[in-house]
Amino acid sequence: MRSTPIVMDSYYTSHTSFVINFEFKNNLTILIGDSGTGKTVSYSLLLESGAEDDRIVCLNYRDIKKDITGLLKSYDGKLIVIDNADILLDQVSRRYIAFDTRNQYLIIGRDVRDFLATEDNLYELQTVTQNERTEFSLKRYLEP
């Protein structure tokens, strides 16, 4: 598994009252956290951004009947964002992601098994609301 991002070091987008300002430190970023913290809102904004930025591919529960590993193998040079990863990814696709050197991943879910992840891959959202605008950024999981 590569430890540095291969597609993008950062991503910024804004939409109405939300901003995403993500700095990627690793090729595999696993976003975990409690319900209601903004993970799905972040996914939705990235999904919307993917319409304009062909480097971004988004997968979620709607793709459950697809061959996920086959899809992942077909991509090259993409930031692949996977929401509801606990539901969508099986052991085979998780292992593929762990060793994929052609793409970068943002995995949204709670189950980190089979990714060969360390604490350096685990992040949660940091949320700052100011003047009716909410900005989401990544912070290391359980960092004070």
mmCIF file of N, CA and C in Angstrom:
data_model
loop_
_atom_site.group_PDB
_atom_site.id
_atom_site.type_symbol
_atom_site.label_atom_id
_atom_site.label_comp_id
_atom_site.label_asym_id
_atom_site.label_seq_id
_atom_site.Cartn_x
_atom_site.Cartn_y
_atom_site.Cartn_z
ATOM 1 N N MET A 1 0.843 -1.176 0.000
ATOM 2 C CA MET A 1 0.000 0.000 0.000
ATOM 3 C C MET A 1 0.887 1.238 0.000
ATOM 4 N N ARG A 2 0.598 2.171 -0.884
ATOM 5 C CA ARG A 2 1.343 3.427 -0.909
ATOM 6 C C ARG A 2 0.909 4.285 0.266
ATOM 7 N N SER A 3 1.845 5.043 0.801
ATOM 8 C CA SER A 3 1.498 5.857 1.960
ATOM 9 C C SER A 3 1.252 7.325 1.614
ATOM 10 N N THR A 4 1.595 7.745 0.441
ATOM 11 C CA THR A 4 1.363 9.143 0.069
ATOM 12 C C THR A 4 0.278 9.211 -1.004
ATOM 13 N N PRO A 5 -0.474 10.308 -1.034
ATOM 14 C CA PRO A 5 -1.542 10.440 -2.025
ATOM 15 C C PRO A 5 -0.992 10.401 -3.451
ATOM 16 N N ILE A 6 -1.676 9.687 -4.349
ATOM 17 C CA ILE A 6 -1.203 9.613 -5.726
ATOM 18 C C ILE A 6 -2.089 10.372 -6.703
ATOM 19 N N VAL A 7 -3.260 10.821 -6.264
ATOM 20 C CA VAL A 7 -4.149 11.565 -7.152
ATOM 21 C C VAL A 7 -4.221 13.028 -6.736
ATOM 22 N N MET A 8 -4.458 13.282 -5.456
ATOM 23 C CA MET A 8 -4.523 14.664 -4.980
ATOM 24 C C MET A 8 -4.116 14.751 -3.517
ATOM 25 N N ASP A 9 -3.418 15.836 -3.196
ATOM 26 C CA ASP A 9 -3.011 16.095 -1.812
ATOM 27 C C ASP A 9 -4.108 16.788 -1.022
ATOM 28 N N SER A 10 -4.980 17.485 -1.736
ATOM 29 C CA SER A 10 -6.047 18.211 -1.061
ATOM 30 C C SER A 10 -7.235 18.352 -2.000
ATOM 31 N N TYR A 11 -8.383 18.655 -1.390
ATOM 32 C CA TYR A 11 -9.570 18.917 -2.190
ATOM 33 C C TYR A 11 -10.416 19.955 -1.477
ATOM 34 N N TYR A 12 -10.827 20.959 -2.233
ATOM 35 C CA TYR A 12 -11.651 22.038 -1.692
ATOM 36 C C TYR A 12 -12.843 22.243 -2.608
ATOM 37 N N THR A 13 -14.015 22.338 -2.014
ATOM 38 C CA THR A 13 -15.215 22.689 -2.761
ATOM 39 C C THR A 13 -16.200 23.345 -1.810
ATOM 40 N N SER A 14 -17.044 24.182 -2.352
ATOM 41 C CA SER A 14 -18.082 24.794 -1.525
ATOM 42 C C SER A 14 -19.413 24.720 -2.260
ATOM 43 N N HIS A 15 -20.456 24.616 -1.461
ATOM 44 C CA HIS A 15 -21.801 24.538 -2.009
ATOM 45 C C HIS A 15 -22.758 25.115 -0.971
ATOM 46 N N THR A 16 -23.509 26.095 -1.352
ATOM 47 C CA THR A 16 -24.440 26.795 -0.465
ATOM 48 C C THR A 16 -23.789 27.066 0.888
ATOM 49 N N SER A 17 -24.215 26.371 1.931
ATOM 50 C CA SER A 17 -23.689 26.671 3.265
ATOM 51 C C SER A 17 -22.640 25.678 3.746
ATOM 52 N N PHE A 18 -22.130 24.828 2.842
ATOM 53 C CA PHE A 18 -21.136 23.825 3.236
ATOM 54 C C PHE A 18 -19.842 23.983 2.440
ATOM 55 N N VAL A 19 -18.735 23.694 3.117
ATOM 56 C CA VAL A 19 -17.415 23.724 2.497
ATOM 57 C C VAL A 19 -16.701 22.429 2.868
ATOM 58 N N ILE A 20 -16.035 21.844 1.894
ATOM 59 C CA ILE A 20 -15.133 20.717 2.160
ATOM 60 C C ILE A 20 -13.729 21.212 1.908
ATOM 61 N N ASN A 21 -12.885 21.023 2.894
ATOM 62 C CA ASN A 21 -11.484 21.416 2.791
ATOM 63 C C ASN A 21 -10.647 20.256 3.342
ATOM 64 N N PHE A 22 -10.393 19.271 2.490
ATOM 65 C CA PHE A 22 -9.704 18.053 2.910
ATOM 66 C C PHE A 22 -8.239 18.093 2.489
ATOM 67 N N GLU A 23 -7.363 17.761 3.424
ATOM 68 C CA GLU A 23 -5.940 17.553 3.162
ATOM 69 C C GLU A 23 -5.686 16.054 3.316
ATOM 70 N N PHE A 24 -5.190 15.435 2.252
ATOM 71 C CA PHE A 24 -4.931 13.998 2.279
ATOM 72 C C PHE A 24 -3.459 13.745 2.579
ATOM 73 N N LYS A 25 -3.211 12.943 3.595
ATOM 74 C CA LYS A 25 -1.843 12.596 4.000
ATOM 75 C C LYS A 25 -1.437 11.221 3.495
ATOM 76 N N ASN A 26 -2.422 10.400 3.131
ATOM 77 C CA ASN A 26 -2.180 9.019 2.723
ATOM 78 C C ASN A 26 -2.966 8.688 1.467
ATOM 79 N N ASN A 27 -2.578 7.627 0.824
ATOM 80 C CA ASN A 27 -3.301 7.159 -0.348
ATOM 81 C C ASN A 27 -4.634 6.521 0.050
ATOM 82 N N LEU A 28 -4.718 6.028 1.277
ATOM 83 C CA LEU A 28 -5.949 5.454 1.815
ATOM 84 C C LEU A 28 -6.347 6.251 3.049
ATOM 85 N N THR A 29 -7.482 6.924 2.950
ATOM 86 C CA THR A 29 -8.026 7.691 4.070
ATOM 87 C C THR A 29 -9.346 7.051 4.446
ATOM 88 N N ILE A 30 -9.461 6.664 5.707
ATOM 89 C CA ILE A 30 -10.699 6.060 6.189
ATOM 90 C C ILE A 30 -11.356 7.060 7.131
ATOM 91 N N LEU A 31 -12.527 7.507 6.742
ATOM 92 C CA LEU A 31 -13.278 8.504 7.499
ATOM 93 C C LEU A 31 -14.300 7.783 8.359
ATOM 94 N N ILE A 32 -14.125 7.873 9.665
ATOM 95 C CA ILE A 32 -15.014 7.205 10.601
ATOM 96 C C ILE A 32 -15.599 8.245 11.541
ATOM 97 N N GLY A 33 -16.615 7.856 12.259
ATOM 98 C CA GLY A 33 -17.224 8.774 13.217
ATOM 99 C C GLY A 33 -18.671 8.424 13.460
ATOM 100 N N ASP A 34 -19.234 9.089 14.442
ATOM 101 C CA ASP A 34 -20.615 8.850 14.828
ATOM 102 C C ASP A 34 -21.586 9.308 13.748
ATOM 103 N N SER A 35 -22.796 8.794 13.827
ATOM 104 C CA SER A 35 -23.858 9.247 12.936
ATOM 105 C C SER A 35 -24.136 10.727 13.190
ATOM 106 N N GLY A 36 -24.474 11.431 12.121
ATOM 107 C CA GLY A 36 -24.833 12.838 12.253
ATOM 108 C C GLY A 36 -23.660 13.791 12.308
ATOM 109 N N THR A 37 -22.459 13.327 11.979
ATOM 110 C CA THR A 37 -21.281 14.200 12.058
ATOM 111 C C THR A 37 -20.925 14.857 10.730
ATOM 112 N N GLY A 38 -21.641 14.513 9.648
ATOM 113 C CA GLY A 38 -21.395 15.150 8.356
ATOM 114 C C GLY A 38 -20.732 14.272 7.316
ATOM 115 N N LYS A 39 -20.543 12.997 7.610
ATOM 116 C CA LYS A 39 -19.874 12.114 6.654
ATOM 117 C C LYS A 39 -20.663 12.000 5.350
ATOM 118 N N THR A 40 -21.959 11.798 5.450
ATOM 119 C CA THR A 40 -22.777 11.644 4.245
ATOM 120 C C THR A 40 -22.942 12.972 3.521
ATOM 121 N N VAL A 41 -22.998 14.063 4.242
ATOM 122 C CA VAL A 41 -23.028 15.383 3.598
ATOM 123 C C VAL A 41 -21.748 15.579 2.789
ATOM 124 N N SER A 42 -20.610 15.200 3.366
ATOM 125 C CA SER A 42 -19.332 15.299 2.650
ATOM 126 C C SER A 42 -19.341 14.443 1.401
ATOM 127 N N TYR A 43 -19.857 13.228 1.531
ATOM 128 C CA TYR A 43 -19.960 12.343 0.371
ATOM 129 C C TYR A 43 -20.809 12.997 -0.723
ATOM 130 N N SER A 44 -21.941 13.551 -0.344
ATOM 131 C CA SER A 44 -22.840 14.181 -1.321
ATOM 132 C C SER A 44 -22.161 15.328 -2.058
ATOM 133 N N LEU A 45 -21.387 16.111 -1.343
ATOM 134 C CA LEU A 45 -20.668 17.219 -1.989
ATOM 135 C C LEU A 45 -19.584 16.702 -2.932
ATOM 136 N N LEU A 46 -18.905 15.641 -2.538
ATOM 137 C CA LEU A 46 -17.904 15.042 -3.429
ATOM 138 C C LEU A 46 -18.564 14.403 -4.643
ATOM 139 N N LEU A 47 -19.709 13.791 -4.451
ATOM 140 C CA LEU A 47 -20.460 13.212 -5.564
ATOM 141 C C LEU A 47 -20.833 14.305 -6.562
ATOM 142 N N GLU A 48 -21.305 15.408 -6.063
ATOM 143 C CA GLU A 48 -21.651 16.544 -6.919
ATOM 144 C C GLU A 48 -20.409 17.078 -7.638
ATOM 145 N N SER A 49 -19.299 17.152 -6.946
ATOM 146 C CA SER A 49 -18.053 17.633 -7.542
ATOM 147 C C SER A 49 -17.556 16.696 -8.633
ATOM 148 N N GLY A 50 -17.847 15.407 -8.471
ATOM 149 C CA GLY A 50 -17.419 14.422 -9.453
ATOM 150 C C GLY A 50 -18.005 14.657 -10.833
ATOM 151 N N ALA A 51 -19.102 15.387 -10.899
ATOM 152 C CA ALA A 51 -19.696 15.711 -12.198
ATOM 153 C C ALA A 51 -18.795 16.655 -12.993
ATOM 154 N N GLU A 52 -17.990 17.441 -12.292
ATOM 155 C CA GLU A 52 -17.094 18.397 -12.948
ATOM 156 C C GLU A 52 -15.633 17.967 -12.925
ATOM 157 N N ASP A 53 -15.264 17.128 -11.987
ATOM 158 C CA ASP A 53 -13.872 16.700 -11.827
ATOM 159 C C ASP A 53 -13.794 15.206 -12.104
ATOM 160 N N ASP A 54 -13.284 14.841 -13.265
ATOM 161 C CA ASP A 54 -13.284 13.424 -13.650
ATOM 162 C C ASP A 54 -12.281 12.579 -12.869
ATOM 163 N N ARG A 55 -11.530 13.190 -11.965
ATOM 164 C CA ARG A 55 -10.635 12.410 -11.098
ATOM 165 C C ARG A 55 -11.398 11.766 -9.949
ATOM 166 N N ILE A 56 -12.637 12.201 -9.706
ATOM 167 C CA ILE A 56 -13.418 11.727 -8.569
ATOM 168 C C ILE A 56 -14.473 10.728 -9.031
ATOM 169 N N VAL A 57 -14.473 9.565 -8.388
ATOM 170 C CA VAL A 57 -15.481 8.531 -8.623
ATOM 171 C C VAL A 57 -16.120 8.235 -7.275
ATOM 172 N N CYS A 58 -17.451 8.215 -7.223
ATOM 173 C CA CYS A 58 -18.157 7.963 -5.969
ATOM 174 C C CYS A 58 -19.015 6.709 -6.076
ATOM 175 N N LEU A 59 -18.929 5.878 -5.048
ATOM 176 C CA LEU A 59 -19.720 4.664 -4.953
ATOM 177 C C LEU A 59 -20.422 4.649 -3.599
ATOM 178 N N ASN A 60 -21.660 4.100 -3.570
ATOM 179 C CA ASN A 60 -22.370 3.966 -2.301
ATOM 180 C C ASN A 60 -23.319 2.786 -2.354
ATOM 181 N N TYR A 61 -24.258 2.736 -1.424
ATOM 182 C CA TYR A 61 -25.160 1.586 -1.302
ATOM 183 C C TYR A 61 -25.948 1.315 -2.583
ATOM 184 N N ARG A 62 -26.122 2.297 -3.435
ATOM 185 C CA ARG A 62 -26.851 2.079 -4.689
ATOM 186 C C ARG A 62 -26.077 1.160 -5.639
ATOM 187 N N ASP A 63 -24.803 0.975 -5.372
ATOM 188 C CA ASP A 63 -23.955 0.136 -6.216
ATOM 189 C C ASP A 63 -23.816 -1.284 -5.671
ATOM 190 N N ILE A 64 -24.629 -1.649 -4.701
ATOM 191 C CA ILE A 64 -24.486 -2.916 -3.991
ATOM 192 C C ILE A 64 -24.546 -4.136 -4.911
ATOM 193 N N LYS A 65 -25.283 -4.063 -5.997
ATOM 194 C CA LYS A 65 -25.423 -5.225 -6.876
ATOM 195 C C LYS A 65 -24.352 -5.277 -7.963
ATOM 196 N N LYS A 66 -23.465 -4.314 -7.970
ATOM 197 C CA LYS A 66 -22.400 -4.279 -8.979
ATOM 198 C C LYS A 66 -21.183 -5.075 -8.507
ATOM 199 N N ASP A 67 -20.350 -5.438 -9.453
ATOM 200 C CA ASP A 67 -19.078 -6.093 -9.150
ATOM 201 C C ASP A 67 -18.091 -4.999 -8.722
ATOM 202 N N ILE A 68 -18.029 -4.737 -7.439
ATOM 203 C CA ILE A 68 -17.229 -3.621 -6.926
ATOM 204 C C ILE A 68 -15.751 -3.814 -7.232
ATOM 205 N N THR A 69 -15.217 -5.004 -7.004
ATOM 206 C CA THR A 69 -13.796 -5.232 -7.289
ATOM 207 C C THR A 69 -13.511 -5.019 -8.764
ATOM 208 N N GLY A 70 -14.385 -5.494 -9.630
ATOM 209 C CA GLY A 70 -14.229 -5.269 -11.069
ATOM 210 C C GLY A 70 -14.252 -3.791 -11.413
ATOM 211 N N LEU A 71 -15.150 -3.042 -10.791
ATOM 212 C CA LEU A 71 -15.191 -1.588 -11.007
ATOM 213 C C LEU A 71 -13.876 -0.943 -10.578
ATOM 214 N N LEU A 72 -13.414 -1.292 -9.382
ATOM 215 C CA LEU A 72 -12.181 -0.700 -8.860
ATOM 216 C C LEU A 72 -11.004 -0.978 -9.788
ATOM 217 N N LYS A 73 -10.941 -2.179 -10.321
ATOM 218 C CA LYS A 73 -9.853 -2.545 -11.230
ATOM 219 C C LYS A 73 -9.907 -1.757 -12.538
ATOM 220 N N SER A 74 -11.079 -1.250 -12.903
ATOM 221 C CA SER A 74 -11.216 -0.524 -14.167
ATOM 222 C C SER A 74 -10.770 0.929 -14.070
ATOM 223 N N TYR A 75 -10.565 1.430 -12.858
ATOM 224 C CA TYR A 75 -10.196 2.838 -12.677
ATOM 225 C C TYR A 75 -8.682 3.003 -12.621
ATOM 226 N N ASP A 76 -8.226 4.162 -13.087
ATOM 227 C CA ASP A 76 -6.803 4.491 -13.046
ATOM 228 C C ASP A 76 -6.663 5.993 -12.818
ATOM 229 N N GLY A 77 -5.946 6.373 -11.776
ATOM 230 C CA GLY A 77 -5.718 7.782 -11.493
ATOM 231 C C GLY A 77 -6.932 8.491 -10.926
ATOM 232 N N LYS A 78 -7.718 7.798 -10.112
ATOM 233 C CA LYS A 78 -8.948 8.360 -9.552
ATOM 234 C C LYS A 78 -8.872 8.459 -8.039
ATOM 235 N N LEU A 79 -9.598 9.437 -7.496
ATOM 236 C CA LEU A 79 -9.917 9.453 -6.082
ATOM 237 C C LEU A 79 -11.257 8.750 -5.989
ATOM 238 N N ILE A 80 -11.260 7.568 -5.401
ATOM 239 C CA ILE A 80 -12.477 6.769 -5.301
ATOM 240 C C ILE A 80 -13.034 6.960 -3.890
ATOM 241 N N VAL A 81 -14.215 7.543 -3.825
ATOM 242 C CA VAL A 81 -14.888 7.835 -2.567
ATOM 243 C C VAL A 81 -15.991 6.798 -2.394
ATOM 244 N N ILE A 82 -15.947 6.065 -1.282
ATOM 245 C CA ILE A 82 -16.913 5.004 -1.047
ATOM 246 C C ILE A 82 -17.642 5.276 0.259
ATOM 247 N N ASP A 83 -18.934 5.588 0.150
ATOM 248 C CA ASP A 83 -19.783 5.798 1.322
ATOM 249 C C ASP A 83 -20.459 4.472 1.656
ATOM 250 N N ASN A 84 -20.828 4.301 2.913
ATOM 251 C CA ASN A 84 -21.433 3.053 3.376
ATOM 252 C C ASN A 84 -20.541 1.859 3.043
ATOM 253 N N ALA A 85 -19.260 2.030 3.232
ATOM 254 C CA ALA A 85 -18.289 0.987 2.893
ATOM 255 C C ALA A 85 -18.538 -0.295 3.670
ATOM 256 N N ASP A 86 -19.096 -0.181 4.863
ATOM 257 C CA ASP A 86 -19.378 -1.372 5.662
ATOM 258 C C ASP A 86 -20.338 -2.303 4.927
ATOM 259 N N ILE A 87 -21.263 -1.743 4.189
ATOM 260 C CA ILE A 87 -22.257 -2.509 3.446
ATOM 261 C C ILE A 87 -21.716 -2.918 2.080
ATOM 262 N N LEU A 88 -21.006 -2.018 1.442
ATOM 263 C CA LEU A 88 -20.646 -2.181 0.037
ATOM 264 C C LEU A 88 -19.435 -3.080 -0.207
ATOM 265 N N LEU A 89 -18.455 -3.044 0.669
ATOM 266 C CA LEU A 89 -17.190 -3.725 0.405
ATOM 267 C C LEU A 89 -17.093 -5.070 1.106
ATOM 268 N N ASP A 90 -16.744 -6.085 0.329
ATOM 269 C CA ASP A 90 -16.476 -7.384 0.922
ATOM 270 C C ASP A 90 -14.971 -7.524 1.159
ATOM 271 N N GLN A 91 -14.551 -8.663 1.662
ATOM 272 C CA GLN A 91 -13.141 -8.874 1.983
ATOM 273 C C GLN A 91 -12.255 -8.765 0.742
ATOM 274 N N VAL A 92 -12.709 -9.263 -0.387
ATOM 275 C CA VAL A 92 -11.919 -9.222 -1.622
ATOM 276 C C VAL A 92 -11.690 -7.776 -2.069
ATOM 277 N N SER A 93 -12.743 -6.964 -2.066
ATOM 278 C CA SER A 93 -12.584 -5.575 -2.502
ATOM 279 C C SER A 93 -11.741 -4.775 -1.512
ATOM 280 N N ARG A 94 -11.859 -5.071 -0.229
ATOM 281 C CA ARG A 94 -11.040 -4.384 0.775
ATOM 282 C C ARG A 94 -9.556 -4.688 0.570
ATOM 283 N N ARG A 95 -9.242 -5.931 0.318
ATOM 284 C CA ARG A 95 -7.838 -6.309 0.075
ATOM 285 C C ARG A 95 -7.323 -5.686 -1.211
ATOM 286 N N TYR A 96 -8.174 -5.625 -2.236
ATOM 287 C CA TYR A 96 -7.760 -4.980 -3.479
ATOM 288 C C TYR A 96 -7.396 -3.515 -3.209
ATOM 289 N N ILE A 97 -8.247 -2.820 -2.473
ATOM 290 C CA ILE A 97 -7.998 -1.415 -2.138
ATOM 291 C C ILE A 97 -6.680 -1.264 -1.385
ATOM 292 N N ALA A 98 -6.418 -2.163 -0.451
ATOM 293 C CA ALA A 98 -5.204 -2.087 0.370
ATOM 294 C C ALA A 98 -3.934 -2.115 -0.473
ATOM 295 N N PHE A 99 -3.981 -2.782 -1.622
ATOM 296 C CA PHE A 99 -2.777 -2.923 -2.445
ATOM 297 C C PHE A 99 -2.830 -2.162 -3.766
ATOM 298 N N ASP A 100 -3.910 -1.438 -4.023
ATOM 299 C CA ASP A 100 -4.050 -0.700 -5.282
ATOM 300 C C ASP A 100 -3.052 0.459 -5.322
ATOM 301 N N THR A 101 -2.226 0.486 -6.360
ATOM 302 C CA THR A 101 -1.226 1.553 -6.513
ATOM 303 C C THR A 101 -1.595 2.526 -7.627
ATOM 304 N N ARG A 102 -2.759 2.363 -8.224
ATOM 305 C CA ARG A 102 -3.166 3.235 -9.331
ATOM 306 C C ARG A 102 -4.182 4.282 -8.925
ATOM 307 N N ASN A 103 -4.841 4.110 -7.789
ATOM 308 C CA ASN A 103 -5.905 5.003 -7.350
ATOM 309 C C ASN A 103 -5.711 5.398 -5.897
ATOM 310 N N GLN A 104 -6.454 6.401 -5.499
ATOM 311 C CA GLN A 104 -6.457 6.895 -4.126
ATOM 312 C C GLN A 104 -7.866 6.701 -3.580
ATOM 313 N N TYR A 105 -7.991 6.452 -2.290
ATOM 314 C CA TYR A 105 -9.290 6.117 -1.717
ATOM 315 C C TYR A 105 -9.642 6.979 -0.514
ATOM 316 N N LEU A 106 -10.917 7.354 -0.461
ATOM 317 C CA LEU A 106 -11.536 7.932 0.727
ATOM 318 C C LEU A 106 -12.693 7.000 1.065
ATOM 319 N N ILE A 107 -12.515 6.235 2.130
ATOM 320 C CA ILE A 107 -13.481 5.231 2.556
ATOM 321 C C ILE A 107 -14.275 5.805 3.720
ATOM 322 N N ILE A 108 -15.601 5.785 3.610
ATOM 323 C CA ILE A 108 -16.459 6.288 4.672
ATOM 324 C C ILE A 108 -17.191 5.102 5.279
ATOM 325 N N GLY A 109 -16.867 4.795 6.533
ATOM 326 C CA GLY A 109 -17.483 3.661 7.209
ATOM 327 C C GLY A 109 -16.832 3.412 8.548
ATOM 328 N N ARG A 110 -17.312 2.424 9.247
ATOM 329 C CA ARG A 110 -16.798 2.145 10.592
ATOM 330 C C ARG A 110 -15.945 0.886 10.675
ATOM 331 N N ASP A 111 -16.097 -0.016 9.723
ATOM 332 C CA ASP A 111 -15.394 -1.295 9.764
ATOM 333 C C ASP A 111 -14.083 -1.172 8.983
ATOM 334 N N VAL A 112 -12.963 -1.162 9.670
ATOM 335 C CA VAL A 112 -11.665 -0.949 9.025
ATOM 336 C C VAL A 112 -10.896 -2.249 8.787
ATOM 337 N N ARG A 113 -11.545 -3.390 9.034
ATOM 338 C CA ARG A 113 -10.875 -4.674 8.828
ATOM 339 C C ARG A 113 -10.491 -4.867 7.359
ATOM 340 N N ASP A 114 -9.406 -5.573 7.149
ATOM 341 C CA ASP A 114 -8.916 -6.014 5.836
ATOM 342 C C ASP A 114 -8.354 -4.900 4.950
ATOM 343 N N PHE A 115 -8.257 -3.684 5.446
ATOM 344 C CA PHE A 115 -7.617 -2.612 4.680
ATOM 345 C C PHE A 115 -6.127 -2.515 4.981
ATOM 346 N N LEU A 116 -5.655 -3.263 5.962
ATOM 347 C CA LEU A 116 -4.275 -3.167 6.444
ATOM 348 C C LEU A 116 -3.977 -1.738 6.890
ATOM 349 N N ALA A 117 -4.956 -1.105 7.488
ATOM 350 C CA ALA A 117 -4.852 0.290 7.901
ATOM 351 C C ALA A 117 -4.177 0.407 9.262
ATOM 352 N N THR A 118 -3.538 1.543 9.463
ATOM 353 C CA THR A 118 -2.966 1.892 10.760
ATOM 354 C C THR A 118 -3.657 3.169 11.235
ATOM 355 N N GLU A 119 -3.274 3.639 12.386
ATOM 356 C CA GLU A 119 -3.885 4.872 12.887
ATOM 357 C C GLU A 119 -3.604 6.056 11.963
ATOM 358 N N ASP A 120 -2.578 5.964 11.130
ATOM 359 C CA ASP A 120 -2.280 7.034 10.177
ATOM 360 C C ASP A 120 -3.310 7.133 9.061
ATOM 361 N N ASN A 121 -4.128 6.102 8.899
ATOM 362 C CA ASN A 121 -5.164 6.103 7.865
ATOM 363 C C ASN A 121 -6.531 6.513 8.391
ATOM 364 N N LEU A 122 -6.684 6.604 9.707
ATOM 365 C CA LEU A 122 -7.991 6.843 10.318
ATOM 366 C C LEU A 122 -8.212 8.324 10.610
ATOM 367 N N TYR A 123 -9.325 8.833 10.105
ATOM 368 C CA TYR A 123 -9.666 10.241 10.267
ATOM 369 C C TYR A 123 -11.122 10.392 10.658
ATOM 370 N N GLU A 124 -11.446 11.527 11.232
ATOM 371 C CA GLU A 124 -12.811 11.924 11.497
ATOM 372 C C GLU A 124 -12.982 13.352 11.006
ATOM 373 N N LEU A 125 -14.229 13.782 10.930
ATOM 374 C CA LEU A 125 -14.477 15.133 10.454
ATOM 375 C C LEU A 125 -14.297 16.136 11.577
ATOM 376 N N GLN A 126 -13.681 17.218 11.230
ATOM 377 C CA GLN A 126 -13.640 18.381 12.104
ATOM 378 C C GLN A 126 -14.603 19.378 11.480
ATOM 379 N N THR A 127 -15.548 19.851 12.269
ATOM 380 C CA THR A 127 -16.598 20.712 11.754
ATOM 381 C C THR A 127 -16.521 22.069 12.432
ATOM 382 N N VAL A 128 -16.468 23.117 11.621
ATOM 383 C CA VAL A 128 -16.470 24.481 12.136
ATOM 384 C C VAL A 128 -17.590 25.223 11.434
ATOM 385 N N THR A 129 -18.505 25.796 12.228
ATOM 386 C CA THR A 129 -19.597 26.586 11.672
ATOM 387 C C THR A 129 -19.384 28.041 12.055
ATOM 388 N N GLN A 130 -19.394 28.881 11.032
ATOM 389 C CA GLN A 130 -19.181 30.305 11.250
ATOM 390 C C GLN A 130 -20.016 31.058 10.217
ATOM 391 N N ASN A 131 -20.778 32.032 10.678
ATOM 392 C CA ASN A 131 -21.621 32.847 9.797
ATOM 393 C C ASN A 131 -22.515 31.983 8.902
ATOM 394 N N GLU A 132 -23.180 31.007 9.510
ATOM 395 C CA GLU A 132 -24.099 30.110 8.811
ATOM 396 C C GLU A 132 -23.438 29.279 7.714
ATOM 397 N N ARG A 133 -22.145 29.099 7.797
ATOM 398 C CA ARG A 133 -21.402 28.289 6.841
ATOM 399 C C ARG A 133 -20.628 27.222 7.614
ATOM 400 N N THR A 134 -20.773 25.971 7.213
ATOM 401 C CA THR A 134 -20.125 24.855 7.897
ATOM 402 C C THR A 134 -18.991 24.332 7.033
ATOM 403 N N GLU A 135 -17.797 24.273 7.616
ATOM 404 C CA GLU A 135 -16.631 23.747 6.917
ATOM 405 C C GLU A 135 -16.238 22.415 7.530
ATOM 406 N N PHE A 136 -16.069 21.423 6.645
ATOM 407 C CA PHE A 136 -15.608 20.103 7.055
ATOM 408 C C PHE A 136 -14.154 19.939 6.647
ATOM 409 N N SER A 137 -13.344 19.494 7.591
ATOM 410 C CA SER A 137 -11.959 19.145 7.283
ATOM 411 C C SER A 137 -11.647 17.816 7.968
ATOM 412 N N LEU A 138 -10.540 17.225 7.596
ATOM 413 C CA LEU A 138 -10.142 15.944 8.171
ATOM 414 C C LEU A 138 -9.205 16.164 9.337
ATOM 415 N N LYS A 139 -9.412 15.408 10.407
ATOM 416 C CA LYS A 139 -8.450 15.407 11.508
ATOM 417 C C LYS A 139 -8.221 13.976 11.914
ATOM 418 N N ARG A 140 -7.020 13.695 12.357
ATOM 419 C CA ARG A 140 -6.674 12.328 12.775
ATOM 420 C C ARG A 140 -7.672 11.849 13.808
ATOM 421 N N TYR A 141 -8.074 10.601 13.698
ATOM 422 C CA TYR A 141 -9.053 10.024 14.583
ATOM 423 C C TYR A 141 -8.548 10.039 16.019
ATOM 424 N N LEU A 142 -9.394 10.503 16.912
ATOM 425 C CA LEU A 142 -9.118 10.605 18.349
ATOM 426 C C LEU A 142 -7.983 11.550 18.682
ATOM 427 N N GLU A 143 -7.650 12.437 17.772
ATOM 428 C CA GLU A 143 -6.658 13.474 18.073
ATOM 429 C C GLU A 143 -7.368 14.557 18.888
ATOM 430 N N PRO A 144 -6.710 15.048 19.919
ATOM 431 C CA PRO A 144 -7.369 16.080 20.763
ATOM 432 C C PRO A 144 -7.677 17.349 20.000
#
